[in-house]
Amino acid sequence: LVCLVNSISAFLSRPFHSKSLHHAPVHSAVVHDAIEEIKNVAAIVLAGGVGSRMKSDVPKQFLNLKGKPVLEHSLELFMAIEGIDQIILVIDERFREQFKELQKSDQRLKFASPGRERQDSVLNGLALVDDHTSFV
């Protein structure tokens, strides 16, 4: 997420300090200010991996960190940014159920299916991006 925020910040020529990530409200405010000038923003979150390199029964994005899956922490950061119009979560159908409540609480969250390779997953996510989107 630091790379994403730095990319947005660089694009808008605004400073960003990664120390802000330790305080989600500050981080959200910084990103919100940065995105405020760009309209029709979509975020694609790739979470279709199966954890094969980690040799785990549970993909790393679903491992718990402070009582909830790592992926949920990431989604909450994106959901806290009002300037993002769409959040597309590329995730296998068997893992979607645990994120249905988040989807109900924020209509911007949509699900896309992962592909065989990462680029296929990206393409599946891009397929759900609204035509009027100017920044992904």
PDB file of C-alpha atoms in Angstrom:
ATOM      1  CA  LEU A   1       0.000   0.000   0.000  1.00  0.00           C
ATOM      2  CA  VAL A   2       2.936   2.325   0.587  1.00  0.00           C
ATOM      3  CA  CYS A   3       3.820   1.970  -3.118  1.00  0.00           C
ATOM      4  CA  LEU A   4       0.246   2.783  -4.115  1.00  0.00           C
ATOM      5  CA  VAL A   5       0.102   5.848  -1.918  1.00  0.00           C
ATOM      6  CA  ASN A   6       3.541   6.991  -3.087  1.00  0.00           C
ATOM      7  CA  SER A   7       2.452   6.536  -6.716  1.00  0.00           C
ATOM      8  CA  ILE A   8      -0.680   8.588  -6.201  1.00  0.00           C
ATOM      9  CA  SER A   9       1.297  11.183  -4.282  1.00  0.00           C
ATOM     10  CA  ALA A  10       3.965  11.402  -6.987  1.00  0.00           C
ATOM     11  CA  PHE A  11       1.312  11.644  -9.672  1.00  0.00           C
ATOM     12  CA  LEU A  12      -0.204  14.597  -7.890  1.00  0.00           C
ATOM     13  CA  SER A  13       3.166  16.062  -6.795  1.00  0.00           C
ATOM     14  CA  ARG A  14       2.213  15.981  -3.138  1.00  0.00           C
ATOM     15  CA  PRO A  15       4.489  14.730  -0.348  1.00  0.00           C
ATOM     16  CA  PHE A  16       3.611  11.591   1.568  1.00  0.00           C
ATOM     17  CA  HIS A  17       5.433  10.133   4.561  1.00  0.00           C
ATOM     18  CA  SER A  18       5.113   6.382   5.095  1.00  0.00           C
ATOM     19  CA  LYS A  19       5.159   6.907   8.882  1.00  0.00           C
ATOM     20  CA  SER A  20       1.523   7.919   8.439  1.00  0.00           C
ATOM     21  CA  LEU A  21       0.652   4.288   7.744  1.00  0.00           C
ATOM     22  CA  HIS A  22       0.872   3.548  11.447  1.00  0.00           C
ATOM     23  CA  HIS A  23      -2.122   5.827  11.967  1.00  0.00           C
ATOM     24  CA  ALA A  24      -4.916   4.878   9.561  1.00  0.00           C
ATOM     25  CA  PRO A  25      -6.937   8.117  10.008  1.00  0.00           C
ATOM     26  CA  VAL A  26      -3.911  10.243   9.045  1.00  0.00           C
ATOM     27  CA  HIS A  27      -3.113   7.929   6.147  1.00  0.00           C
ATOM     28  CA  SER A  28      -6.678   8.038   4.906  1.00  0.00           C
ATOM     29  CA  ALA A  29      -6.749  11.821   5.084  1.00  0.00           C
ATOM     30  CA  VAL A  30      -3.492  12.140   3.146  1.00  0.00           C
ATOM     31  CA  VAL A  31      -4.682   9.798   0.413  1.00  0.00           C
ATOM     32  CA  HIS A  32      -8.120  11.415   0.316  1.00  0.00           C
ATOM     33  CA  ASP A  33      -6.536  14.847  -0.197  1.00  0.00           C
ATOM     34  CA  ALA A  34      -4.298  13.433  -2.919  1.00  0.00           C
ATOM     35  CA  ILE A  35      -7.166  11.783  -4.798  1.00  0.00           C
ATOM     36  CA  GLU A  36      -9.548  14.702  -4.365  1.00  0.00           C
ATOM     37  CA  GLU A  37      -8.373  16.270  -7.628  1.00  0.00           C
ATOM     38  CA  ILE A  38      -8.743  13.075  -9.663  1.00  0.00           C
ATOM     39  CA  LYS A  39     -12.268  11.927 -10.440  1.00  0.00           C
ATOM     40  CA  ASN A  40     -13.564   8.453 -11.285  1.00  0.00           C
ATOM     41  CA  VAL A  41     -10.931   6.373  -9.470  1.00  0.00           C
ATOM     42  CA  ALA A  42     -10.981   2.575  -9.259  1.00  0.00           C
ATOM     43  CA  ALA A  43      -8.819   0.300  -7.126  1.00  0.00           C
ATOM     44  CA  ILE A  44      -8.150  -3.291  -8.088  1.00  0.00           C
ATOM     45  CA  VAL A  45      -7.016  -5.520  -5.230  1.00  0.00           C
ATOM     46  CA  LEU A  46      -5.478  -8.798  -6.356  1.00  0.00           C
ATOM     47  CA  ALA A  47      -6.200 -11.515  -3.806  1.00  0.00           C
ATOM     48  CA  GLY A  48      -6.504 -14.578  -6.015  1.00  0.00           C
ATOM     49  CA  GLY A  49      -3.259 -16.233  -4.954  1.00  0.00           C
ATOM     50  CA  VAL A  50      -3.331 -19.666  -3.374  1.00  0.00           C
ATOM     51  CA  GLY A  51      -0.171 -19.415  -1.245  1.00  0.00           C
ATOM     52  CA  SER A  52       1.818 -22.029  -3.163  1.00  0.00           C
ATOM     53  CA  ARG A  53       5.184 -20.300  -2.646  1.00  0.00           C
ATOM     54  CA  MET A  54       4.491 -19.945   1.056  1.00  0.00           C
ATOM     55  CA  LYS A  55       3.593 -23.641   1.308  1.00  0.00           C
ATOM     56  CA  SER A  56       0.636 -22.862   3.547  1.00  0.00           C
ATOM     57  CA  ASP A  57      -2.854 -24.335   3.674  1.00  0.00           C
ATOM     58  CA  VAL A  58      -4.175 -20.779   3.902  1.00  0.00           C
ATOM     59  CA  PRO A  59      -3.188 -18.088   1.358  1.00  0.00           C
ATOM     60  CA  LYS A  60      -1.251 -15.300   3.098  1.00  0.00           C
ATOM     61  CA  GLN A  61      -3.915 -12.662   2.394  1.00  0.00           C
ATOM     62  CA  PHE A  62      -6.294 -14.629   4.648  1.00  0.00           C
ATOM     63  CA  LEU A  63      -3.913 -15.055   7.581  1.00  0.00           C
ATOM     64  CA  ASN A  64      -5.032 -13.179  10.673  1.00  0.00           C
ATOM     65  CA  LEU A  65      -3.319  -9.989  11.762  1.00  0.00           C
ATOM     66  CA  LYS A  66      -4.690  -8.336  14.891  1.00  0.00           C
ATOM     67  CA  GLY A  67      -7.862 -10.427  14.784  1.00  0.00           C
ATOM     68  CA  LYS A  68      -8.800 -10.173  11.117  1.00  0.00           C
ATOM     69  CA  PRO A  69      -7.438 -11.262   7.738  1.00  0.00           C
ATOM     70  CA  VAL A  70      -4.609  -9.184   6.248  1.00  0.00           C
ATOM     71  CA  LEU A  71      -6.799  -8.605   3.196  1.00  0.00           C
ATOM     72  CA  GLU A  72      -9.547  -7.077   5.327  1.00  0.00           C
ATOM     73  CA  HIS A  73      -7.083  -4.497   6.681  1.00  0.00           C
ATOM     74  CA  SER A  74      -6.181  -3.543   3.096  1.00  0.00           C
ATOM     75  CA  LEU A  75      -9.809  -3.306   2.014  1.00  0.00           C
ATOM     76  CA  GLU A  76     -10.675  -1.109   4.988  1.00  0.00           C
ATOM     77  CA  LEU A  77      -7.930   1.331   3.971  1.00  0.00           C
ATOM     78  CA  PHE A  78      -9.335   1.605   0.444  1.00  0.00           C
ATOM     79  CA  MET A  79     -12.887   1.863   1.789  1.00  0.00           C
ATOM     80  CA  ALA A  80     -11.854   4.787   4.001  1.00  0.00           C
ATOM     81  CA  ILE A  81     -10.940   6.818   0.909  1.00  0.00           C
ATOM     82  CA  GLU A  82     -14.038   8.598  -0.316  1.00  0.00           C
ATOM     83  CA  GLY A  83     -12.355   9.554  -3.605  1.00  0.00           C
ATOM     84  CA  ILE A  84     -12.284   5.942  -4.783  1.00  0.00           C
ATOM     85  CA  ASP A  85     -15.444   5.148  -6.751  1.00  0.00           C
ATOM     86  CA  GLN A  86     -14.862   1.416  -7.227  1.00  0.00           C
ATOM     87  CA  ILE A  87     -12.978  -1.233  -5.285  1.00  0.00           C
ATOM     88  CA  ILE A  88     -12.634  -4.419  -7.275  1.00  0.00           C
ATOM     89  CA  LEU A  89     -11.492  -7.424  -5.294  1.00  0.00           C
ATOM     90  CA  VAL A  90     -10.090 -10.194  -7.460  1.00  0.00           C
ATOM     91  CA  ILE A  91     -10.724 -13.248  -5.315  1.00  0.00           C
ATOM     92  CA  ASP A  92     -11.703 -16.884  -5.730  1.00  0.00           C
ATOM     93  CA  GLU A  93     -15.393 -17.602  -5.125  1.00  0.00           C
ATOM     94  CA  ARG A  94     -14.639 -19.941  -2.220  1.00  0.00           C
ATOM     95  CA  PHE A  95     -13.157 -17.042  -0.214  1.00  0.00           C
ATOM     96  CA  ARG A  96     -15.768 -14.386  -1.021  1.00  0.00           C
ATOM     97  CA  GLU A  97     -18.210 -15.265   1.735  1.00  0.00           C
ATOM     98  CA  GLN A  98     -16.026 -13.788   4.468  1.00  0.00           C
ATOM     99  CA  PHE A  99     -16.080 -10.419   2.658  1.00  0.00           C
ATOM    100  CA  LYS A 100     -19.822 -10.281   1.880  1.00  0.00           C
ATOM    101  CA  GLU A 101     -20.521  -8.118   4.958  1.00  0.00           C
ATOM    102  CA  LEU A 102     -17.914  -5.598   3.817  1.00  0.00           C
ATOM    103  CA  GLN A 103     -19.547  -5.595   0.394  1.00  0.00           C
ATOM    104  CA  LYS A 104     -22.958  -4.954   1.972  1.00  0.00           C
ATOM    105  CA  SER A 105     -21.550  -2.044   3.972  1.00  0.00           C
ATOM    106  CA  ASP A 106     -19.865  -0.453   0.946  1.00  0.00           C
ATOM    107  CA  GLN A 107     -21.485  -0.720  -2.481  1.00  0.00           C
ATOM    108  CA  ARG A 108     -18.197   0.256  -4.168  1.00  0.00           C
ATOM    109  CA  LEU A 109     -16.807  -3.228  -3.461  1.00  0.00           C
ATOM    110  CA  LYS A 110     -17.222  -5.694  -6.337  1.00  0.00           C
ATOM    111  CA  PHE A 111     -15.819  -9.176  -6.840  1.00  0.00           C
ATOM    112  CA  ALA A 112     -13.934 -10.461  -9.889  1.00  0.00           C
ATOM    113  CA  SER A 113     -12.614 -13.958 -10.467  1.00  0.00           C
ATOM    114  CA  PRO A 114      -8.890 -14.620 -10.554  1.00  0.00           C
ATOM    115  CA  GLY A 115      -7.253 -15.863 -13.719  1.00  0.00           C
ATOM    116  CA  ARG A 116      -4.720 -18.572 -14.292  1.00  0.00           C
ATOM    117  CA  GLU A 117      -1.839 -16.088 -14.147  1.00  0.00           C
ATOM    118  CA  ARG A 118      -1.507 -12.674 -12.474  1.00  0.00           C
ATOM    119  CA  GLN A 119      -2.034 -10.816 -15.763  1.00  0.00           C
ATOM    120  CA  ASP A 120      -5.277 -12.743 -16.284  1.00  0.00           C
ATOM    121  CA  SER A 121      -6.441 -11.680 -12.817  1.00  0.00           C
ATOM    122  CA  VAL A 122      -5.621  -8.059 -13.624  1.00  0.00           C
ATOM    123  CA  LEU A 123      -7.573  -8.335 -16.873  1.00  0.00           C
ATOM    124  CA  ASN A 124     -10.577  -9.781 -15.014  1.00  0.00           C
ATOM    125  CA  GLY A 125     -10.447  -6.881 -12.566  1.00  0.00           C
ATOM    126  CA  LEU A 126     -10.118  -4.322 -15.353  1.00  0.00           C
ATOM    127  CA  ALA A 127     -13.159  -5.838 -17.069  1.00  0.00           C
ATOM    128  CA  LEU A 128     -15.306  -4.605 -14.149  1.00  0.00           C
ATOM    129  CA  VAL A 129     -13.940  -1.064 -14.161  1.00  0.00           C
ATOM    130  CA  ASP A 130     -16.565   1.481 -15.254  1.00  0.00           C
ATOM    131  CA  ASP A 131     -15.992   3.010 -18.685  1.00  0.00           C
ATOM    132  CA  HIS A 132     -15.829   6.536 -17.262  1.00  0.00           C
ATOM    133  CA  THR A 133     -12.949   5.646 -14.879  1.00  0.00           C
ATOM    134  CA  SER A 134      -9.918   7.878 -15.375  1.00  0.00           C
ATOM    135  CA  PHE A 135      -7.449   6.384 -12.867  1.00  0.00           C
ATOM    136  CA  VAL A 136      -6.916   2.769 -11.749  1.00  0.00           C
TER     137      VAL A 136
END
